[in-house]
mmCIF file of N, CA and C in Angstrom:
data_model
loop_
_atom_site.group_PDB
_atom_site.id
_atom_site.type_symbol
_atom_site.label_atom_id
_atom_site.label_comp_id
_atom_site.label_asym_id
_atom_site.label_seq_id
_atom_site.Cartn_x
_atom_site.Cartn_y
_atom_site.Cartn_z
ATOM 1 N N MET A 997 7.261 -12.988 8.768
ATOM 2 C CA MET A 997 6.484 -13.175 10.079
ATOM 3 C C MET A 997 4.871 -13.038 9.461
ATOM 4 N N ASN A 998 4.013 -14.117 10.080
ATOM 5 C CA ASN A 998 3.125 -14.635 9.576
ATOM 6 C C ASN A 998 1.865 -13.603 10.041
ATOM 7 N N THR A 999 0.749 -13.323 9.573
ATOM 8 C CA THR A 999 -0.414 -12.226 10.213
ATOM 9 C C THR A 999 -0.675 -12.667 11.406
ATOM 10 N N LEU A 1000 -0.843 -13.934 11.598
ATOM 11 C CA LEU A 1000 -1.566 -13.887 12.956
ATOM 12 C C LEU A 1000 -0.298 -13.197 14.290
ATOM 13 N N HIS A 1001 0.821 -13.992 13.955
ATOM 14 C CA HIS A 1001 2.081 -13.652 14.813
ATOM 15 C C HIS A 1001 2.532 -12.244 15.047
ATOM 16 N N TRP A 1002 1.811 -11.605 13.766
ATOM 17 C CA TRP A 1002 2.316 -9.994 13.691
ATOM 18 C C TRP A 1002 1.238 -9.395 14.604
ATOM 19 N N ILE A 1003 -0.001 -9.791 14.419
ATOM 20 C CA ILE A 1003 -1.074 -9.401 15.296
ATOM 21 C C ILE A 1003 -1.054 -9.497 16.945
ATOM 22 N N LYS A 1004 -0.479 -10.625 17.077
ATOM 23 C CA LYS A 1004 -0.202 -10.783 18.508
ATOM 24 C C LYS A 1004 0.888 -9.986 18.882
ATOM 25 N N SER A 1005 2.009 -10.000 18.273
ATOM 26 C CA SER A 1005 3.207 -9.074 18.630
ATOM 27 C C SER A 1005 2.582 -7.634 18.724
ATOM 28 N N SER A 1006 2.101 -7.102 18.135
ATOM 29 C CA SER A 1006 1.266 -5.788 17.885
ATOM 30 C C SER A 1006 0.516 -5.580 19.354
ATOM 31 N N ILE A 1007 -0.117 -6.380 19.402
ATOM 32 C CA ILE A 1007 -0.944 -6.147 20.775
ATOM 33 C C ILE A 1007 -0.101 -6.320 22.177
ATOM 34 N N THR A 1008 0.667 -6.905 22.129
ATOM 35 C CA THR A 1008 1.258 -7.018 23.253
ATOM 36 C C THR A 1008 2.450 -5.790 23.435
ATOM 37 N N ILE A 1009 2.635 -5.094 22.310
ATOM 38 C CA ILE A 1009 3.199 -3.646 22.621
ATOM 39 C C ILE A 1009 2.265 -2.301 22.705
ATOM 40 N N ALA A 1010 1.433 -2.327 22.100
ATOM 41 C CA ALA A 1010 0.429 -1.249 22.010
ATOM 42 C C ALA A 1010 -0.428 -0.915 23.132
ATOM 43 N N LYS A 1011 -0.709 0.357 23.497
ATOM 44 C CA LYS A 1011 -1.444 0.635 24.599
ATOM 45 C C LYS A 1011 -3.233 0.451 23.978
ATOM 46 N N THR A 1012 -4.052 0.380 24.600
ATOM 47 C CA THR A 1012 -5.167 0.549 24.112
ATOM 48 C C THR A 1012 -6.171 1.871 24.545
ATOM 49 N N PRO A 1013 -7.156 2.028 23.744
ATOM 50 C CA PRO A 1013 -7.468 1.651 22.452
ATOM 51 C C PRO A 1013 -6.535 1.853 21.787
ATOM 52 N N PHE A 1014 -6.358 1.290 20.543
ATOM 53 C CA PHE A 1014 -5.543 1.262 18.984
ATOM 54 C C PHE A 1014 -6.371 0.500 17.906
ATOM 55 N N TYR A 1015 -5.933 1.179 16.835
ATOM 56 C CA TYR A 1015 -6.207 0.585 15.413
ATOM 57 C C TYR A 1015 -4.866 -0.103 14.929
ATOM 58 N N LEU A 1016 -5.183 -1.412 14.334
ATOM 59 C CA LEU A 1016 -3.934 -1.898 13.764
ATOM 60 C C LEU A 1016 -4.206 -2.004 12.228
ATOM 61 N N TYR A 1017 -3.404 -1.507 11.540
ATOM 62 C CA TYR A 1017 -3.605 -1.550 10.015
ATOM 63 C C TYR A 1017 -2.309 -2.305 9.550
ATOM 64 N N ASN A 1018 -2.666 -3.123 8.023
ATOM 65 C CA ASN A 1018 -1.964 -4.114 7.608
ATOM 66 C C ASN A 1018 -1.414 -3.196 5.956
ATOM 67 N N GLU A 1019 -0.938 -2.335 5.856
ATOM 68 C CA GLU A 1019 -0.029 -1.875 4.648
ATOM 69 C C GLU A 1019 -0.650 -2.684 3.172
ATOM 70 N N GLU A 1020 0.026 -3.910 3.741
ATOM 71 C CA GLU A 1020 0.204 -4.856 2.699
ATOM 72 C C GLU A 1020 -1.103 -5.221 2.417
ATOM 73 N N LEU A 1021 -1.892 -5.522 3.311
ATOM 74 C CA LEU A 1021 -3.582 -6.219 2.730
ATOM 75 C C LEU A 1021 -3.907 -4.867 2.201
ATOM 76 N N ILE A 1022 -3.907 -3.684 2.878
ATOM 77 C CA ILE A 1022 -4.570 -2.570 2.291
ATOM 78 C C ILE A 1022 -4.326 -2.476 0.754
ATOM 79 N N LEU A 1023 -3.299 -2.781 0.423
ATOM 80 C CA LEU A 1023 -2.801 -2.213 -1.122
ATOM 81 C C LEU A 1023 -3.216 -3.522 -1.840
ATOM 82 N N GLU A 1024 -3.372 -4.833 -1.400
ATOM 83 C CA GLU A 1024 -3.733 -6.163 -1.827
ATOM 84 C C GLU A 1024 -5.108 -5.976 -2.312
ATOM 85 N N ASN A 1025 -6.002 -5.406 -1.306
ATOM 86 C CA ASN A 1025 -7.448 -5.156 -1.439
ATOM 87 C C ASN A 1025 -7.660 -3.888 -2.391
ATOM 88 N N ILE A 1026 -7.041 -3.082 -2.643
ATOM 89 C CA ILE A 1026 -6.980 -2.112 -3.612
ATOM 90 C C ILE A 1026 -6.748 -2.275 -4.847
ATOM 91 N N GLN A 1027 -5.774 -3.455 -4.974
ATOM 92 C CA GLN A 1027 -5.343 -4.016 -6.342
ATOM 93 C C GLN A 1027 -6.813 -5.088 -7.035
ATOM 94 N N LYS A 1028 -7.214 -5.742 -5.868
ATOM 95 C CA LYS A 1028 -8.425 -6.487 -6.207
ATOM 96 C C LYS A 1028 -9.651 -5.269 -6.741
ATOM 97 N N LEU A 1029 -9.460 -4.337 -6.066
ATOM 98 C CA LEU A 1029 -10.684 -3.677 -6.541
ATOM 99 C C LEU A 1029 -10.553 -3.200 -8.140
ATOM 100 N N LYS A 1030 -9.021 -2.636 -8.328
ATOM 101 C CA LYS A 1030 -9.097 -2.190 -9.653
ATOM 102 C C LYS A 1030 -9.030 -3.182 -10.276
ATOM 103 N N ASN A 1031 -8.593 -4.526 -10.040
ATOM 104 C CA ASN A 1031 -8.712 -5.596 -11.274
ATOM 105 C C ASN A 1031 -10.229 -5.608 -11.594
ATOM 106 N N CYS A 1032 -11.197 -5.385 -10.473
ATOM 107 C CA CYS A 1032 -12.773 -5.887 -10.913
ATOM 108 C C CYS A 1032 -13.203 -4.835 -11.844
ATOM 109 N N PHE A 1033 -12.588 -3.543 -11.867
ATOM 110 C CA PHE A 1033 -12.997 -2.343 -12.755
ATOM 111 C C PHE A 1033 -12.139 -2.136 -13.819
ATOM 112 N N HIS A 1034 -10.961 -2.886 -14.063
ATOM 113 C CA HIS A 1034 -9.853 -2.215 -14.728
ATOM 114 C C HIS A 1034 -10.626 -1.964 -16.210
ATOM 115 N N GLU A 1035 -11.713 -2.731 -16.792
ATOM 116 C CA GLU A 1035 -12.285 -2.731 -18.144
ATOM 117 C C GLU A 1035 -13.221 -1.523 -18.084
ATOM 118 N N LYS A 1036 -13.696 -1.124 -16.914
ATOM 119 C CA LYS A 1036 -14.708 0.253 -16.980
ATOM 120 C C LYS A 1036 -13.872 1.157 -17.066
ATOM 121 N N ASN A 1037 -14.632 2.308 -17.062
ATOM 122 C CA ASN A 1037 -14.392 3.709 -17.092
ATOM 123 C C ASN A 1037 -14.564 4.020 -15.803
ATOM 124 N N TYR A 1038 -14.107 3.346 -14.414
ATOM 125 C CA TYR A 1038 -14.540 4.001 -13.122
ATOM 126 C C TYR A 1038 -13.348 4.428 -12.396
ATOM 127 N N LYS A 1039 -13.582 5.508 -11.681
ATOM 128 C CA LYS A 1039 -12.829 6.029 -10.553
ATOM 129 C C LYS A 1039 -12.791 5.530 -9.364
ATOM 130 N N ILE A 1040 -12.181 4.887 -8.684
ATOM 131 C CA ILE A 1040 -12.200 4.549 -7.315
ATOM 132 C C ILE A 1040 -11.633 5.432 -6.458
ATOM 133 N N LEU A 1041 -13.026 5.755 -5.245
ATOM 134 C CA LEU A 1041 -12.815 6.784 -4.616
ATOM 135 C C LEU A 1041 -12.756 6.517 -3.101
ATOM 136 N N TYR A 1042 -12.146 6.615 -2.261
ATOM 137 C CA TYR A 1042 -11.986 6.585 -1.015
ATOM 138 C C TYR A 1042 -12.723 7.540 0.156
ATOM 139 N N ALA A 1043 -13.943 7.543 0.532
ATOM 140 C CA ALA A 1043 -14.354 8.248 1.912
ATOM 141 C C ALA A 1043 -13.480 8.760 2.422
ATOM 142 N N ILE A 1044 -12.936 9.876 2.809
ATOM 143 C CA ILE A 1044 -12.174 10.371 4.165
ATOM 144 C C ILE A 1044 -13.066 10.301 5.422
ATOM 145 N N LYS A 1045 -14.123 10.281 5.154
ATOM 146 C CA LYS A 1045 -14.907 10.615 6.493
ATOM 147 C C LYS A 1045 -14.898 9.471 6.811
ATOM 148 N N ALA A 1046 -14.573 8.028 6.134
ATOM 149 C CA ALA A 1046 -14.689 6.902 6.814
ATOM 150 C C ALA A 1046 -13.369 6.435 7.785
ATOM 151 N N ASN A 1047 -12.196 7.375 7.344
ATOM 152 C CA ASN A 1047 -11.086 7.456 8.126
ATOM 153 C C ASN A 1047 -10.376 8.201 7.690
ATOM 154 N N SER A 1048 -10.029 9.187 8.356
ATOM 155 C CA SER A 1048 -9.105 10.332 8.355
ATOM 156 C C SER A 1048 -7.805 9.909 8.782
ATOM 157 N N ASN A 1049 -7.327 9.232 9.273
ATOM 158 C CA ASN A 1049 -6.175 8.680 9.165
ATOM 159 C C ASN A 1049 -5.000 9.097 8.096
ATOM 160 N N LEU A 1050 -4.272 10.327 8.445
ATOM 161 C CA LEU A 1050 -3.262 10.503 7.267
ATOM 162 C C LEU A 1050 -2.315 9.356 6.486
ATOM 163 N N LYS A 1051 -1.906 8.602 7.290
ATOM 164 C CA LYS A 1051 -0.835 7.586 6.823
ATOM 165 C C LYS A 1051 -1.809 6.359 5.689
ATOM 166 N N ILE A 1052 -2.943 6.458 6.371
ATOM 167 C CA ILE A 1052 -3.953 5.838 5.822
ATOM 168 C C ILE A 1052 -4.221 6.188 4.131
ATOM 169 N N ILE A 1053 -4.493 7.771 4.242
ATOM 170 C CA ILE A 1053 -4.916 8.318 3.294
ATOM 171 C C ILE A 1053 -3.501 8.235 2.075
ATOM 172 N N LYS A 1054 -2.617 8.461 2.730
ATOM 173 C CA LYS A 1054 -1.336 8.427 1.969
ATOM 174 C C LYS A 1054 -1.502 7.388 0.918
ATOM 175 N N ILE A 1055 -1.414 5.880 1.902
ATOM 176 C CA ILE A 1055 -1.239 4.762 1.021
ATOM 177 C C ILE A 1055 -2.141 4.617 -0.106
ATOM 178 N N ILE A 1056 -3.592 5.014 0.362
ATOM 179 C CA ILE A 1056 -4.507 4.856 -0.801
ATOM 180 C C ILE A 1056 -4.161 5.877 -1.755
ATOM 181 N N THR A 1057 -3.951 6.779 -1.739
ATOM 182 C CA THR A 1057 -3.762 7.746 -2.458
ATOM 183 C C THR A 1057 -2.432 7.526 -3.311
ATOM 184 N N GLY A 1058 -1.606 7.118 -2.656
ATOM 185 C CA GLY A 1058 -0.287 6.711 -3.434
ATOM 186 C C GLY A 1058 -0.427 5.288 -4.469
ATOM 187 N N ALA A 1059 -1.538 4.642 -3.654
ATOM 188 C CA ALA A 1059 -2.072 3.470 -4.836
ATOM 189 C C ALA A 1059 -2.993 3.793 -6.012
ATOM 190 N N GLY A 1060 -3.315 4.869 -6.113
ATOM 191 C CA GLY A 1060 -4.025 5.381 -7.310
ATOM 192 C C GLY A 1060 -5.269 6.065 -6.840
ATOM 193 N N LEU A 1061 -5.823 5.697 -6.037
ATOM 194 C CA LEU A 1061 -7.195 5.854 -5.745
ATOM 195 C C LEU A 1061 -7.339 7.296 -5.490
ATOM 196 N N GLY A 1062 -8.784 7.825 -5.814
ATOM 197 C CA GLY A 1062 -9.090 9.182 -5.435
ATOM 198 C C GLY A 1062 -9.707 9.497 -4.307
ATOM 199 N N VAL A 1063 -10.071 10.853 -3.702
ATOM 200 C CA VAL A 1063 -10.511 10.319 -2.371
ATOM 201 C C VAL A 1063 -12.184 11.405 -2.735
ATOM 202 N N ASP A 1064 -13.146 10.627 -1.558
ATOM 203 C CA ASP A 1064 -14.347 11.708 -1.561
ATOM 204 C C ASP A 1064 -14.416 12.883 -0.530
ATOM 205 N N THR A 1065 -14.490 13.895 -0.500
ATOM 206 C CA THR A 1065 -14.560 14.747 0.467
ATOM 207 C C THR A 1065 -15.933 15.479 1.057
ATOM 208 N N CYS A 1066 -16.300 15.798 1.772
ATOM 209 C CA CYS A 1066 -17.628 16.517 2.089
ATOM 210 C C CYS A 1066 -17.244 17.878 2.875
ATOM 211 N N SER A 1067 -16.026 18.160 3.328
ATOM 212 C CA SER A 1067 -15.775 19.570 4.053
ATOM 213 C C SER A 1067 -14.516 20.065 3.301
ATOM 214 N N VAL A 1068 -14.389 21.232 3.902
ATOM 215 C CA VAL A 1068 -13.143 21.787 3.363
ATOM 216 C C VAL A 1068 -11.800 21.264 4.365
ATOM 217 N N GLU A 1069 -11.997 20.751 5.741
ATOM 218 C CA GLU A 1069 -10.919 19.876 6.751
ATOM 219 C C GLU A 1069 -10.618 18.606 5.589
ATOM 220 N N GLU A 1070 -11.191 18.117 5.040
ATOM 221 C CA GLU A 1070 -11.481 16.843 4.536
ATOM 222 C C GLU A 1070 -10.524 17.034 2.983
ATOM 223 N N ILE A 1071 -10.862 18.137 2.470
ATOM 224 C CA ILE A 1071 -10.019 18.528 1.242
ATOM 225 C C ILE A 1071 -8.784 18.870 1.633
ATOM 226 N N LYS A 1072 -8.452 19.112 2.898
ATOM 227 C CA LYS A 1072 -7.223 19.702 3.211
ATOM 228 C C LYS A 1072 -6.418 18.423 3.507
ATOM 229 N N LEU A 1073 -7.135 17.628 4.215
ATOM 230 C CA LEU A 1073 -6.376 16.447 4.508
ATOM 231 C C LEU A 1073 -5.637 15.297 2.930
ATOM 232 N N SER A 1074 -6.548 15.324 2.122
ATOM 233 C CA SER A 1074 -6.427 14.711 0.784
ATOM 234 C C SER A 1074 -5.062 15.364 0.165
#
């Protein structure tokens, strides 16, 4: 299924408002970031305050990224 078809079909079944995430695209973008910094001694961190969705956090940490937290609640999420 192509991306446009996937978006259209998701819109027809979801109640509004809603967020639509593409795990494959998230992982693709993470890999692009890793490729940009692979020769450097960098640790890529995701700011949980940007989006505290547990599934997204699991995808991101599962791909090897760390998390940036600013509260005890955010630490518990990670």
